[in-house]
XYZ file of C-alpha atoms in Angstrom:
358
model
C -20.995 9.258 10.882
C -18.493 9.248 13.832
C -18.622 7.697 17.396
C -17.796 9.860 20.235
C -16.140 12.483 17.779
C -13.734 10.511 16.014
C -14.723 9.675 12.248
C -16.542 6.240 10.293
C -13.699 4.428 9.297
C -14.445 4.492 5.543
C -14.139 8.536 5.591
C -10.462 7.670 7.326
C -9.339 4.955 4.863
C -10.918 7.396 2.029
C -8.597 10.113 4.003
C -5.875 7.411 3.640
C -6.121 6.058 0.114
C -6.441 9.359 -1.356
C -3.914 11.239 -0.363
C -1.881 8.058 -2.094
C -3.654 7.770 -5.273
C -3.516 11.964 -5.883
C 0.640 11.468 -4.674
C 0.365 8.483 -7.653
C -0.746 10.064 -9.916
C 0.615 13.023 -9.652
C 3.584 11.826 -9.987
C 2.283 10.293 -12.940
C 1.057 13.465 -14.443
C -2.192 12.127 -14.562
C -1.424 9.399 -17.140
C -0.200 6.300 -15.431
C 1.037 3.197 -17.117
C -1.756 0.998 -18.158
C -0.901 -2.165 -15.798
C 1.587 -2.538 -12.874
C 1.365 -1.485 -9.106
C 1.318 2.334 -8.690
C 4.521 3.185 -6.653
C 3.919 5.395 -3.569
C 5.937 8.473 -3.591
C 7.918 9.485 -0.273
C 5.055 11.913 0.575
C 3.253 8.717 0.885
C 5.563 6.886 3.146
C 6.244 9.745 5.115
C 2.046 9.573 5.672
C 2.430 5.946 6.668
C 4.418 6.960 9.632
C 2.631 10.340 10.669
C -0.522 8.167 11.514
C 2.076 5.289 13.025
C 3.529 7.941 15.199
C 0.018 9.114 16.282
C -1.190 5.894 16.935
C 1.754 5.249 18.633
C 1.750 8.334 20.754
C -2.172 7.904 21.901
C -0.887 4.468 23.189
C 1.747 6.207 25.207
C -0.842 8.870 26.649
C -3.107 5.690 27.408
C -0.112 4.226 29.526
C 1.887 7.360 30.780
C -0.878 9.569 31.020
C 1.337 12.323 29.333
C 2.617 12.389 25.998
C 3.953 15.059 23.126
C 2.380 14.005 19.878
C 5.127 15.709 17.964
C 7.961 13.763 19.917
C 6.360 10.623 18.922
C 5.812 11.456 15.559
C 9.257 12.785 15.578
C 10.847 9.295 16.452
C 8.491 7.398 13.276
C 10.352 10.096 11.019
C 13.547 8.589 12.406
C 12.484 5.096 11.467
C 11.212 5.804 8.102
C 14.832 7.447 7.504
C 16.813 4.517 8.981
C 14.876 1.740 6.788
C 16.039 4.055 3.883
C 19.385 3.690 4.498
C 19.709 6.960 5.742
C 22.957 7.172 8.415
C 21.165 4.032 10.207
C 23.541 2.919 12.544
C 23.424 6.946 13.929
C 20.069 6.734 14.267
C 20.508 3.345 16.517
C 22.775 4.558 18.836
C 20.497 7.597 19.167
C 17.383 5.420 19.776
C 18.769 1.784 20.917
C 21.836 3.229 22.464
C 23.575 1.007 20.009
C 22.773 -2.238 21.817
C 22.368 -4.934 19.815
C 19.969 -6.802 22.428
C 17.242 -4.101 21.803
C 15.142 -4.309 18.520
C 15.137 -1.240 16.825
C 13.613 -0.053 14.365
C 10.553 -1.541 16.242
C 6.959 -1.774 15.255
C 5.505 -3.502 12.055
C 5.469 -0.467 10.246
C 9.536 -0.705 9.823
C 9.005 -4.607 8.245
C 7.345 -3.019 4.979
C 9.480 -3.251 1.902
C 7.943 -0.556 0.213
C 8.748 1.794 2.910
C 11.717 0.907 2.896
C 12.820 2.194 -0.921
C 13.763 5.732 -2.266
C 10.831 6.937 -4.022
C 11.762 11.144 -4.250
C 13.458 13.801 -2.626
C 12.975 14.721 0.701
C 15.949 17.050 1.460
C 14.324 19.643 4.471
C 12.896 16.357 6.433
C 16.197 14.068 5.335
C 18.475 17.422 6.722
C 16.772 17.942 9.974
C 16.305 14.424 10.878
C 20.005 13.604 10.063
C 20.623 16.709 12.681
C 18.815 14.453 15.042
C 17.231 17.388 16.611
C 13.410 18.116 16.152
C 12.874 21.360 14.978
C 10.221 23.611 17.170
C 8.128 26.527 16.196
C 10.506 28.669 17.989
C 13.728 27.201 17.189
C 13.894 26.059 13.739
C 16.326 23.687 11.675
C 15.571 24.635 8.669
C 13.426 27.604 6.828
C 11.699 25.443 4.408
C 8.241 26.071 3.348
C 8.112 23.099 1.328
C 4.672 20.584 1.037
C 5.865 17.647 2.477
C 5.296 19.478 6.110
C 1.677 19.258 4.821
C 0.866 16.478 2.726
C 2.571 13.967 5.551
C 0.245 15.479 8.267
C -2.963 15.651 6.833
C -4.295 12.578 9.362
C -4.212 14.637 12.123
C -7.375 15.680 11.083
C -8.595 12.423 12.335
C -8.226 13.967 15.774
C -11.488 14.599 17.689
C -9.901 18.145 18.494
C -8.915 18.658 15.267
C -11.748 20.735 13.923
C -12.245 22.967 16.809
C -8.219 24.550 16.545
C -7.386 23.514 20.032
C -4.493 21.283 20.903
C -4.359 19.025 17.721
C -3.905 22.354 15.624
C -1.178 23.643 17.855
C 0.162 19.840 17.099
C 0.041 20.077 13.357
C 1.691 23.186 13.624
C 4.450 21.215 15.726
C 4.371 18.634 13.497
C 5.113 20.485 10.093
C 7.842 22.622 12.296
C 10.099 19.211 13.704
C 11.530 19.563 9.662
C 10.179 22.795 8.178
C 10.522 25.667 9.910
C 8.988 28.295 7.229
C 6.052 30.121 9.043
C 3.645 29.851 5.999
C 4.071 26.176 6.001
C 3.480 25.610 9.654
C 0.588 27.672 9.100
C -0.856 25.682 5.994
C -0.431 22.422 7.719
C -2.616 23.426 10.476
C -5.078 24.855 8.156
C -5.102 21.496 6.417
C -5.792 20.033 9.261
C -8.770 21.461 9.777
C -10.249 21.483 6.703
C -9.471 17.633 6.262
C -11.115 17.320 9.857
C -14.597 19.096 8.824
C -14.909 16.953 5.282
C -14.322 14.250 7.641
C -17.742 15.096 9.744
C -19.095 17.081 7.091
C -22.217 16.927 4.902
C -21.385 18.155 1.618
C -17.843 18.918 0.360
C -19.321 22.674 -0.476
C -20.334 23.104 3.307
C -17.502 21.435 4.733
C -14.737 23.589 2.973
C -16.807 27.001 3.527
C -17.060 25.730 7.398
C -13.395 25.098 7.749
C -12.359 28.198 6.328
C -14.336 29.528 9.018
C -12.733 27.667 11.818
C -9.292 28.336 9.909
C -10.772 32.202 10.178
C -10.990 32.219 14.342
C -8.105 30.402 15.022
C -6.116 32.553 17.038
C -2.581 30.908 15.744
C -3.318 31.090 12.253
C -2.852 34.015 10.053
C -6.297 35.746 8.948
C -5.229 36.226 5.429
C -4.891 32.904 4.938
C -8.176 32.116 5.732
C -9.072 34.538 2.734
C -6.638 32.936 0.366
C -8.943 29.777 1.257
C -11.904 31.427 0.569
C -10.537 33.082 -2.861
C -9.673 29.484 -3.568
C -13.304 28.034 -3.017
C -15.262 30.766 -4.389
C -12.382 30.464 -7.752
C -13.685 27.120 -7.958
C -17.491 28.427 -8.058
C -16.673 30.644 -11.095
C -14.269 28.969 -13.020
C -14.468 25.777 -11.970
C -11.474 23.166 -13.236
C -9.814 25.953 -15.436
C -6.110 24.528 -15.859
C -5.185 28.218 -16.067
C -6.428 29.344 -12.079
C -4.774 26.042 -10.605
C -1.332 26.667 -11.960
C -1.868 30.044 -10.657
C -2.919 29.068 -7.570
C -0.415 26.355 -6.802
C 2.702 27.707 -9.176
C 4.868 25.570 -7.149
C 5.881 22.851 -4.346
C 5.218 24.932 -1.174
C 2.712 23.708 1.366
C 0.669 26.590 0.855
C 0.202 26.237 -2.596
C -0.505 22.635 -2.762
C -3.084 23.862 -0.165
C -4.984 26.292 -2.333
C -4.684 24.057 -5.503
C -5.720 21.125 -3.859
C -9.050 22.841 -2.191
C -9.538 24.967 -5.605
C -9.750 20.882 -7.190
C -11.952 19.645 -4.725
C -13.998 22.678 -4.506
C -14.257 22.425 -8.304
C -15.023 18.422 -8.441
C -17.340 18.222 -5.051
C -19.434 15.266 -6.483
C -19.199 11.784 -4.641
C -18.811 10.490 -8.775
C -16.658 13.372 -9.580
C -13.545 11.792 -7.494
C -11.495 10.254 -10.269
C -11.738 13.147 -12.809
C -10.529 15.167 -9.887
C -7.213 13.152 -9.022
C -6.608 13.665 -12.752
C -7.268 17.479 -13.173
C -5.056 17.959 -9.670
C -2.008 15.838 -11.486
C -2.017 18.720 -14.345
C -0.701 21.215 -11.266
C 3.070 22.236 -11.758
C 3.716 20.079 -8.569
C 0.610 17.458 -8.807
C 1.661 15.279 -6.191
C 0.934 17.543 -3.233
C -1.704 18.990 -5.160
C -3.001 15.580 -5.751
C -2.469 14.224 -2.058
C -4.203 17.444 -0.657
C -7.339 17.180 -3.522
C -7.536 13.179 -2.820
C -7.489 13.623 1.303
C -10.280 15.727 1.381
C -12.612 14.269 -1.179
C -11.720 10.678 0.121
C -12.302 11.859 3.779
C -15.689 13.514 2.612
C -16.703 10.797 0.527
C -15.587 7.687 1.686
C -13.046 5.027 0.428
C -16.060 3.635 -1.694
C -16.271 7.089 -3.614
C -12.596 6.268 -4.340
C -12.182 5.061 -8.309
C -11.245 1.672 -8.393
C -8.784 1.125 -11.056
C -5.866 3.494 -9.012
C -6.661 2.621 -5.499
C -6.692 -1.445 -6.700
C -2.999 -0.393 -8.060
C -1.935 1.557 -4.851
C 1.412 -0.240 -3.785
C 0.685 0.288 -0.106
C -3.132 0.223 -0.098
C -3.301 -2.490 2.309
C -1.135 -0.927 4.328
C -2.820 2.445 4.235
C -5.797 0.721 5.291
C -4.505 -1.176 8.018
C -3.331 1.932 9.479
C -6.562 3.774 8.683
C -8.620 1.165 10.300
C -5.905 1.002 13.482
C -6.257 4.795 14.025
C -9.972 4.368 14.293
C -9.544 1.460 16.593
C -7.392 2.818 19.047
C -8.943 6.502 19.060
C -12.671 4.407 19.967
C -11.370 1.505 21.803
C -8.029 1.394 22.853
C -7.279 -2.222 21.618
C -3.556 -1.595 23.911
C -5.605 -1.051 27.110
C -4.085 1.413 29.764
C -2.648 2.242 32.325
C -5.742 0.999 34.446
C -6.895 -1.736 32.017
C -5.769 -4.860 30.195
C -5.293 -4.743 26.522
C -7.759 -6.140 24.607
C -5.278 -7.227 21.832
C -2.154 -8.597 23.370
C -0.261 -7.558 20.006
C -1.005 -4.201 20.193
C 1.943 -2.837 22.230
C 4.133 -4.825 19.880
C 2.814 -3.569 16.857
C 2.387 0.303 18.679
C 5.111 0.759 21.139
C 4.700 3.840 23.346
C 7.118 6.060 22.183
């Protein structure tokens, strides 16, 4: 299942590949086109470079011996919003002190074309970033409570910590705050977190859920109710099961929260390893089905597997080779540090080029 707490890959890429075929078809409303690539959405991209930015920032722990996850993570936001276009020469002085000697945006990450192109509205993480100050949980840019907070962070359940609300939760938290400074969603993000973290390790999708609702339960930073709206959410699912009706009630609109509920109220509802696909379809029918959809697909992909994943979507995912790259790259550096350290030699001479420190 895992090796020295970190996850099989197949539950990461399943993590991975999810979250973009729920964003796809979402977006979709659960009827794509019949042929053609399946765009990713920018909840997507903004994914990509959450796990680039945590891959990147173990590398700098590996070679500085300190790091802040969120700073790192921080910086990949900056990159995504400079290949779109987004004030880009600002964003170079700010990170290559304008130098034209010094490649910037580096990493392979900023070479995909995809990433590169406007696929949705963004405006709390486009406003903060182009503030070029990260937002804390004490000093926030903005107040949204919007989903992207969420639906871009749900990796960091990949974190060995992750499940036990210790320092990865407090990250998540950090995380969601650099661009969203509503409470609720800072909170929901770091919920997610650890749900996605116990379907990665768990047994069933039934037990996983009802044991990360626990852990959401006793973590001290977290609000208890939420905890109960989790619960409510599950044990909805155990009643009326895939009732159109309780999702839209559930997850009325785009706020991380309620992509939260909605999304565990659809897995909860479709927990079957067969039951994937119908699920990704019945979480598109939410008022806001992409973050519905990414938040339903994560945790059934991470509980499943990427083989649980239905084939026809993830074959059509835009990025899923790139998703799985990175999937397979978190595992890799989290079990074997392919970058070496501060001590050792790196394994793969690449790596540092691909993952710069910072």
């Amino acid at each position: 299942m895992s090796v020295q707490g970190v996850p099989a890959v197949s539950r990461v890429r399943g993590l991975l590949l999810g979250l973009a075929a729920g964003d796809a078809l979402g977006a979709a409303g659960g009827a794509p086109p019949a042929r053609g690539p399946l765009r990713a959405g920018v909840g997507t991209q903004l994914a990509c470079f959450t796990v680039e930015g945590l891959i990147r920032a173990c590398v700098r722990g590996s070679h500085k011996g300190i790091c802040h996850p969120p700073s790192v993570v921080w910086h990949a936001y900056c990159r995504w919003a400079a290949g779109q276009g987004i004030e880009p020469e600002r964003f170079r002085r700010r990170w290559a002190g304008g130098g034209a000697d010094k490649a910037w945006p580096d990493g392979w990450l900023a070479d995909v074309p995809a990433l590169a192109e406007r696929r949705g509205s963004a405006p709390a993480t486009v406003t903060a970033l182009t503030g070029l100050e990260q937002g804390t949980v004490e000093r926030p840019v903005t107040a949204s409570r919007g989903c992207h907070a969420l639906t871009r962070a749900l990796a960091v359940g990949v974190l060995p910590a992750g499940r036990e609300g210790s320092a990865w939760v407090r990250w998540a938290r950090e995380l969601a705050a650099l661009t969203h400074g509503g409470a609720a969603a800072q909170s929901a993000t770091a919920a997610a977190a650890v749900l996605v973290g116990h379907c990665l390790h768990g047994a069933s999708v039934p037990q996983a859920l009802a044991a990360g609702t626990e852990a959401v339960q006793a973590a001290r930073d977290l609000p208890g109710g939420l905890a109960a709206r989790l619960a409510d959410a599950r044990k909805g699912a155990e009643r009326q099961p895939a009732d159109p009706a309780r999702l839209a009630l559930l997850a009325p609109d785009a706020t991380a929260e309620a992509v939260l509920l909605g999304g565990v109220y659809v897995a909860a509802s479709f927990s079957g390893r067969a039951d994937v696909g119908a699920a990704l379809r019945f979480a598109a029918g939410a008022p806001h089905g992409e973050g519905v959809g990414c938040v339903a697909g994560a945790l059934l992909g991470a509980a499943h597997g990427a083989d649980a994943l239905p084939t026809s979507p993830v074959s059509r995912l835009e990025l899923a080779w790139i998703l799985d790259v990175l999937a397979r790259d978190l595992v890799a550096e989290l079990t074997e540090s392919p970058g070496g350290s501060e001590y050792t030699d790196a394994k793969d001479p690449l790596w540092l080029t691909r993952y710069p420190g910072w």
